[in-house]
PDB file of C-alpha atoms in Angstrom:
ATOM      1  CA  MET B 208     119.537  98.706  -9.173  1.00  0.00           C
ATOM      2  CA  THR B 209     121.145  96.709 -11.847  1.00  0.00           C
ATOM      3  CA  SER B 210     124.812  96.052 -12.537  1.00  0.00           C
ATOM      4  CA  SER B 211     124.959  98.507 -15.365  1.00  0.00           C
ATOM      5  CA  ASP B 212     123.192 101.095 -13.205  1.00  0.00           C
ATOM      6  CA  THR B 213     125.884 100.524 -10.518  1.00  0.00           C
ATOM      7  CA  ALA B 214     128.630 100.936 -13.189  1.00  0.00           C
ATOM      8  CA  THR B 215     127.217 104.315 -14.261  1.00  0.00           C
ATOM      9  CA  ASP B 216     125.923 105.852 -11.035  1.00  0.00           C
ATOM     10  CA  ARG B 217     128.249 108.862 -10.386  1.00  0.00           C
ATOM     11  CA  SER B 218     127.130 109.098  -6.801  1.00  0.00           C
ATOM     12  CA  LEU B 219     128.624 105.741  -5.770  1.00  0.00           C
ATOM     13  CA  PHE B 220     132.137 106.069  -4.204  1.00  0.00           C
ATOM     14  CA  GLN B 221     134.730 104.465  -6.152  1.00  0.00           C
ATOM     15  CA  PRO B 222     138.029 103.274  -4.640  1.00  0.00           C
ATOM     16  CA  THR B 223     140.917 105.484  -5.499  1.00  0.00           C
ATOM     17  CA  VAL B 224     144.118 106.687  -4.037  1.00  0.00           C
ATOM     18  CA  LEU B 225     144.401 110.394  -3.086  1.00  0.00           C
ATOM     19  CA  ASP B 226     148.043 111.714  -2.941  1.00  0.00           C
ATOM     20  CA  LEU B 227     148.656 114.595  -0.494  1.00  0.00           C
ATOM     21  CA  GLY B 228     152.448 114.588  -0.935  1.00  0.00           C
ATOM     22  CA  ASP B 229     153.516 113.566   2.593  1.00  0.00           C
ATOM     23  CA  VAL B 230     150.650 111.134   3.027  1.00  0.00           C
ATOM     24  CA  ARG B 231     148.451 108.971   0.732  1.00  0.00           C
ATOM     25  CA  LEU B 232     144.916 108.014   1.365  1.00  0.00           C
ATOM     26  CA  ARG B 233     144.447 104.385   0.331  1.00  0.00           C
ATOM     27  CA  PRO B 234     141.240 102.355   0.423  1.00  0.00           C
ATOM     28  CA  TRP B 235     140.913 100.184   3.399  1.00  0.00           C
ATOM     29  CA  GLY B 236     140.280  96.526   2.683  1.00  0.00           C
ATOM     30  CA  ARG B 237     141.812  93.092   2.465  1.00  0.00           C
ATOM     31  CA  ALA B 238     144.003  94.107  -0.420  1.00  0.00           C
ATOM     32  CA  LEU B 239     145.668  97.027   1.685  1.00  0.00           C
ATOM     33  CA  ASP B 240     149.232  96.155   2.361  1.00  0.00           C
ATOM     34  CA  LEU B 241     150.572  98.238   5.277  1.00  0.00           C
ATOM     35  CA  THR B 242     154.152  98.339   6.585  1.00  0.00           C
ATOM     36  CA  GLY B 243     154.166  95.950   9.637  1.00  0.00           C
ATOM     37  CA  GLY B 244     150.978  94.228   8.490  1.00  0.00           C
ATOM     38  CA  THR B 245     147.420  95.623   8.000  1.00  0.00           C
ATOM     39  CA  VAL B 246     145.703  93.456  10.632  1.00  0.00           C
ATOM     40  CA  ALA B 247     148.376  94.469  13.194  1.00  0.00           C
ATOM     41  CA  ALA B 248     147.907  98.203  12.247  1.00  0.00           C
ATOM     42  CA  VAL B 249     144.186  97.978  12.810  1.00  0.00           C
ATOM     43  CA  MET B 250     144.658  96.254  16.262  1.00  0.00           C
ATOM     44  CA  ALA B 251     147.209  98.989  17.275  1.00  0.00           C
ATOM     45  CA  ALA B 252     144.744 101.620  16.289  1.00  0.00           C
ATOM     46  CA  ALA B 253     141.923 100.077  18.212  1.00  0.00           C
ATOM     47  CA  ALA B 254     144.124  99.846  21.283  1.00  0.00           C
ATOM     48  CA  ASP B 255     145.178 103.620  21.081  1.00  0.00           C
ATOM     49  CA  ARG B 256     143.470 105.343  23.964  1.00  0.00           C
ATOM     50  CA  GLU B 257     142.384 108.445  22.127  1.00  0.00           C
ATOM     51  CA  VAL B 258     141.187 106.493  19.135  1.00  0.00           C
ATOM     52  CA  ALA B 259     139.181 104.214  21.308  1.00  0.00           C
ATOM     53  CA  ARG B 260     137.669 107.133  23.340  1.00  0.00           C
ATOM     54  CA  TRP B 261     136.047 108.704  20.459  1.00  0.00           C
ATOM     55  CA  ASN B 262     135.533 105.815  17.943  1.00  0.00           C
ATOM     56  CA  PRO B 263     133.833 102.481  18.296  1.00  0.00           C
ATOM     57  CA  LEU B 264     136.794 100.131  17.375  1.00  0.00           C
ATOM     58  CA  THR B 265     136.787  98.000  20.621  1.00  0.00           C
ATOM     59  CA  ASP B 266     136.031  94.782  18.652  1.00  0.00           C
ATOM     60  CA  ALA B 267     139.149  95.400  16.464  1.00  0.00           C
ATOM     61  CA  THR B 268     141.684  94.847  19.234  1.00  0.00           C
ATOM     62  CA  ARG B 269     141.750  91.145  18.306  1.00  0.00           C
ATOM     63  CA  PRO B 270     142.710  89.655  14.950  1.00  0.00           C
ATOM     64  CA  ALA B 271     139.172  88.455  14.085  1.00  0.00           C
ATOM     65  CA  GLY B 272     137.935  91.940  14.879  1.00  0.00           C
ATOM     66  CA  ALA B 273     140.541  93.640  12.778  1.00  0.00           C
ATOM     67  CA  GLU B 274     139.871  91.342   9.849  1.00  0.00           C
ATOM     68  CA  ALA B 275     136.038  92.032  10.194  1.00  0.00           C
ATOM     69  CA  TYR B 276     136.873  95.816  10.108  1.00  0.00           C
ATOM     70  CA  LEU B 277     138.694  95.196   6.737  1.00  0.00           C
ATOM     71  CA  ASP B 278     135.820  93.095   5.403  1.00  0.00           C
ATOM     72  CA  ARG B 279     133.272  95.873   6.262  1.00  0.00           C
ATOM     73  CA  ALA B 280     135.473  98.390   4.482  1.00  0.00           C
ATOM     74  CA  ASP B 281     135.534  96.154   1.282  1.00  0.00           C
ATOM     75  CA  GLU B 282     131.730  95.768   1.492  1.00  0.00           C
ATOM     76  CA  ARG B 283     131.106  99.533   1.816  1.00  0.00           C
ATOM     77  CA  TRP B 284     133.478 100.255  -1.071  1.00  0.00           C
ATOM     78  CA  ALA B 285     131.607  97.569  -3.134  1.00  0.00           C
ATOM     79  CA  ASP B 286     128.320  99.050  -2.565  1.00  0.00           C
ATOM     80  CA  GLY B 287     129.538 102.542  -2.959  1.00  0.00           C
ATOM     81  CA  SER B 288     127.997 103.887   0.263  1.00  0.00           C
ATOM     82  CA  THR B 289     131.245 104.655   2.126  1.00  0.00           C
ATOM     83  CA  ALA B 290     134.758 105.774   1.129  1.00  0.00           C
ATOM     84  CA  CYS B 291     137.012 104.245   3.822  1.00  0.00           C
ATOM     85  CA  PHE B 292     140.679 105.459   3.591  1.00  0.00           C
ATOM     86  CA  ALA B 293     143.691 104.560   5.420  1.00  0.00           C
ATOM     87  CA  ILE B 294     146.029 107.643   5.848  1.00  0.00           C
ATOM     88  CA  THR B 295     149.490 106.276   5.176  1.00  0.00           C
ATOM     89  CA  ASP B 296     152.975 107.857   5.217  1.00  0.00           C
ATOM     90  CA  ALA B 297     154.224 108.345   1.729  1.00  0.00           C
ATOM     91  CA  ALA B 298     157.773 107.560   2.565  1.00  0.00           C
ATOM     92  CA  ASP B 299     157.486 104.267   4.571  1.00  0.00           C
ATOM     93  CA  GLY B 300     153.859 103.109   4.170  1.00  0.00           C
ATOM     94  CA  THR B 301     153.027 103.142   7.904  1.00  0.00           C
ATOM     95  CA  LEU B 302     149.517 103.879   9.079  1.00  0.00           C
ATOM     96  CA  CYS B 303     148.965 107.387  10.304  1.00  0.00           C
ATOM     97  CA  GLY B 304     145.099 107.261  10.643  1.00  0.00           C
ATOM     98  CA  ASN B 305     141.846 106.938   8.991  1.00  0.00           C
ATOM     99  CA  VAL B 306     139.402 109.219   7.212  1.00  0.00           C
ATOM    100  CA  VAL B 307     135.999 108.297   5.923  1.00  0.00           C
ATOM    101  CA  LEU B 308     133.225 109.823   3.787  1.00  0.00           C
ATOM    102  CA  LYS B 309     129.931 108.175   3.863  1.00  0.00           C
ATOM    103  CA  TRP B 310     126.486 108.930   2.414  1.00  0.00           C
ATOM    104  CA  THR B 311     123.825 109.527   4.971  1.00  0.00           C
ATOM    105  CA  ASP B 312     121.199 110.614   2.475  1.00  0.00           C
ATOM    106  CA  ARG B 313     122.527 109.912  -1.035  1.00  0.00           C
ATOM    107  CA  ALA B 314     119.349 111.018  -2.804  1.00  0.00           C
ATOM    108  CA  GLU B 315     119.694 114.429  -1.160  1.00  0.00           C
ATOM    109  CA  GLY B 316     123.502 114.633  -1.658  1.00  0.00           C
ATOM    110  CA  ILE B 317     124.261 114.556   2.125  1.00  0.00           C
ATOM    111  CA  ALA B 318     127.406 112.850   3.347  1.00  0.00           C
ATOM    112  CA  MET B 319     129.320 112.610   6.569  1.00  0.00           C
ATOM    113  CA  VAL B 320     133.122 112.989   7.206  1.00  0.00           C
ATOM    114  CA  GLY B 321     134.969 111.367  10.120  1.00  0.00           C
ATOM    115  CA  TYR B 322     138.642 110.674  11.008  1.00  0.00           C
ATOM    116  CA  TRP B 323     141.035 109.402  13.601  1.00  0.00           C
ATOM    117  CA  LEU B 324     144.834 109.690  13.937  1.00  0.00           C
ATOM    118  CA  LEU B 325     147.373 107.533  15.660  1.00  0.00           C
ATOM    119  CA  ALA B 326     149.407 109.382  18.397  1.00  0.00           C
ATOM    120  CA  ALA B 327     152.670 109.772  16.170  1.00  0.00           C
ATOM    121  CA  ALA B 328     150.616 111.404  13.455  1.00  0.00           C
ATOM    122  CA  ARG B 329     148.916 114.044  15.637  1.00  0.00           C
ATOM    123  CA  GLY B 330     149.923 117.700  15.632  1.00  0.00           C
ATOM    124  CA  ARG B 331     150.747 117.826  11.893  1.00  0.00           C
ATOM    125  CA  GLY B 332     147.460 119.054  10.581  1.00  0.00           C
ATOM    126  CA  LEU B 333     146.590 115.667   9.068  1.00  0.00           C
ATOM    127  CA  ALA B 334     143.044 115.443  10.256  1.00  0.00           C
ATOM    128  CA  THR B 335     142.271 118.962   8.824  1.00  0.00           C
ATOM    129  CA  ARG B 336     143.979 118.181   5.457  1.00  0.00           C
ATOM    130  CA  THR B 337     142.544 114.769   4.970  1.00  0.00           C
ATOM    131  CA  ALA B 338     138.992 115.913   5.937  1.00  0.00           C
ATOM    132  CA  ASP B 339     139.302 118.610   3.410  1.00  0.00           C
ATOM    133  CA  ALA B 340     140.720 116.272   0.640  1.00  0.00           C
ATOM    134  CA  VAL B 341     137.879 113.712   0.970  1.00  0.00           C
ATOM    135  CA  THR B 342     135.319 116.469   1.044  1.00  0.00           C
ATOM    136  CA  ARG B 343     136.698 117.982  -2.162  1.00  0.00           C
ATOM    137  CA  TRP B 344     136.938 114.639  -3.759  1.00  0.00           C
ATOM    138  CA  GLY B 345     133.292 113.781  -2.720  1.00  0.00           C
ATOM    139  CA  VAL B 346     132.023 116.991  -4.202  1.00  0.00           C
ATOM    140  CA  ARG B 347     134.037 116.524  -7.394  1.00  0.00           C
ATOM    141  CA  THR B 348     133.498 112.843  -8.131  1.00  0.00           C
ATOM    142  CA  ALA B 349     130.268 111.981  -6.536  1.00  0.00           C
ATOM    143  CA  GLY B 350     128.226 115.229  -6.450  1.00  0.00           C
ATOM    144  CA  ALA B 351     127.970 115.551  -2.692  1.00  0.00           C
ATOM    145  CA  ARG B 352     126.107 118.743  -1.952  1.00  0.00           C
ATOM    146  CA  ARG B 353     126.317 118.899   1.985  1.00  0.00           C
ATOM    147  CA  ILE B 354     129.027 117.371   3.992  1.00  0.00           C
ATOM    148  CA  GLU B 355     128.381 117.099   7.806  1.00  0.00           C
ATOM    149  CA  LEU B 356     130.937 116.553  10.603  1.00  0.00           C
ATOM    150  CA  TYR B 357     129.961 115.593  14.044  1.00  0.00           C
ATOM    151  CA  HIS B 358     131.993 115.322  17.206  1.00  0.00           C
ATOM    152  CA  ALA B 359     131.493 115.013  20.885  1.00  0.00           C
ATOM    153  CA  VAL B 360     131.185 118.332  22.634  1.00  0.00           C
ATOM    154  CA  ASP B 361     134.165 117.350  24.907  1.00  0.00           C
ATOM    155  CA  ASN B 362     136.421 116.704  21.925  1.00  0.00           C
ATOM    156  CA  ALA B 363     137.945 120.138  21.543  1.00  0.00           C
ATOM    157  CA  PRO B 364     140.685 119.156  19.009  1.00  0.00           C
ATOM    158  CA  SER B 365     138.001 117.851  16.656  1.00  0.00           C
ATOM    159  CA  CYS B 366     136.154 121.167  16.879  1.00  0.00           C
ATOM    160  CA  ARG B 367     139.360 123.035  15.787  1.00  0.00           C
ATOM    161  CA  VAL B 368     139.706 120.509  12.928  1.00  0.00           C
ATOM    162  CA  ALA B 369     136.237 121.284  11.735  1.00  0.00           C
ATOM    163  CA  ALA B 370     136.743 125.030  11.800  1.00  0.00           C
ATOM    164  CA  ARG B 371     140.057 124.878  10.023  1.00  0.00           C
ATOM    165  CA  ALA B 372     138.697 122.541   7.309  1.00  0.00           C
ATOM    166  CA  GLY B 373     135.896 124.927   6.485  1.00  0.00           C
ATOM    167  CA  PHE B 374     133.010 123.265   8.432  1.00  0.00           C
ATOM    168  CA  PRO B 375     131.066 126.074  10.268  1.00  0.00           C
ATOM    169  CA  TYR B 376     129.384 125.144  13.538  1.00  0.00           C
ATOM    170  CA  GLU B 377     125.537 124.788  13.129  1.00  0.00           C
ATOM    171  CA  GLY B 378     124.404 123.485  16.490  1.00  0.00           C
ATOM    172  CA  THR B 379     124.509 120.978  19.321  1.00  0.00           C
ATOM    173  CA  LEU B 380     122.791 117.610  19.235  1.00  0.00           C
ATOM    174  CA  ARG B 381     121.860 116.258  22.681  1.00  0.00           C
ATOM    175  CA  ALA B 382     122.736 112.697  23.618  1.00  0.00           C
ATOM    176  CA  SER B 383     123.082 111.877  19.931  1.00  0.00           C
ATOM    177  CA  TYR B 384     125.902 109.348  19.677  1.00  0.00           C
ATOM    178  CA  ARG B 385     127.522 106.506  21.582  1.00  0.00           C
ATOM    179  CA  ASP B 386     131.200 106.784  21.337  1.00  0.00           C
ATOM    180  CA  GLY B 387     133.980 104.274  22.238  1.00  0.00           C
ATOM    181  CA  ASP B 388     133.851 104.916  25.985  1.00  0.00           C
ATOM    182  CA  GLY B 389     130.243 103.893  26.484  1.00  0.00           C
ATOM    183  CA  PRO B 390     127.815 106.759  27.408  1.00  0.00           C
ATOM    184  CA  TYR B 391     125.893 109.002  24.998  1.00  0.00           C
ATOM    185  CA  HIS B 392     127.396 112.213  24.157  1.00  0.00           C
ATOM    186  CA  ASP B 393     126.084 115.580  23.058  1.00  0.00           C
ATOM    187  CA  GLU B 394     127.613 116.436  19.751  1.00  0.00           C
ATOM    188  CA  HIS B 395     128.420 119.535  17.815  1.00  0.00           C
ATOM    189  CA  LEU B 396     127.231 119.589  14.254  1.00  0.00           C
ATOM    190  CA  HIS B 397     129.454 121.204  11.648  1.00  0.00           C
ATOM    191  CA  ALA B 398     128.663 121.316   7.924  1.00  0.00           C
ATOM    192  CA  ARG B 399     130.237 122.356   4.653  1.00  0.00           C
ATOM    193  CA  LEU B 400     128.306 122.900   1.437  1.00  0.00           C
ATOM    194  CA  ALA B 401     129.628 122.274  -2.033  1.00  0.00           C
ATOM    195  CA  THR B 402     129.026 125.966  -2.594  1.00  0.00           C
ATOM    196  CA  ASP B 403     131.035 127.145   0.432  1.00  0.00           C
ATOM    197  CA  PRO B 404     134.482 128.727  -0.146  1.00  0.00           C
ATOM    198  CA  GLU B 405     137.140 126.096   0.102  1.00  0.00           C
ATOM    199  CA  PRO B 406     139.557 126.651   3.070  1.00  0.00           C
ATOM    200  CA  ARG B 407     142.997 127.976   2.489  1.00  0.00           C
ATOM    201  CA  LEU B 408     145.230 125.487   4.330  1.00  0.00           C
ATOM    202  CA  ALA B 409     148.805 125.881   5.275  1.00  0.00           C
TER     203      ALA B 409
END
């Protein structure tokens, strides 16, 4: 692919800020400036028990690992394969969590959405709202046709997020993913099509 092809390829995710009012979704990367320090915020997230349980962030508990996390986000934005957003408080700029949309089969228009929230941000519906926001954005700006959402069977809160965000349950994948706690988990597969009705969120 040439540089001119890259510049005009609509299916490549382009860095942007999504404003949801009380929170903003801002691109992860070295240029991101979070209140209290971006590297420190990544390290705190990696040390959060619930984040670590369901997300492989164990190497980000140290500065070098957190910096590598930011470098990977920059690389994925640069090649257009993955849209990595920090969920930040609109009032004070602190980190609330993460939401990501990445191509799993770009030629077929299939992407995957994932998310995590810090303890102080849970219970506000942010996972549902941000998953919905990046899904709408991916359909609108990059032509995503099918967006999939996977979560460990034991992760009941994520199952509720999927249902509220308009991702119907499609089946169970056996021993399909190794999460942050070590063993392989069965996962629920949910998916939302570009042609599905958009959820009506509170």
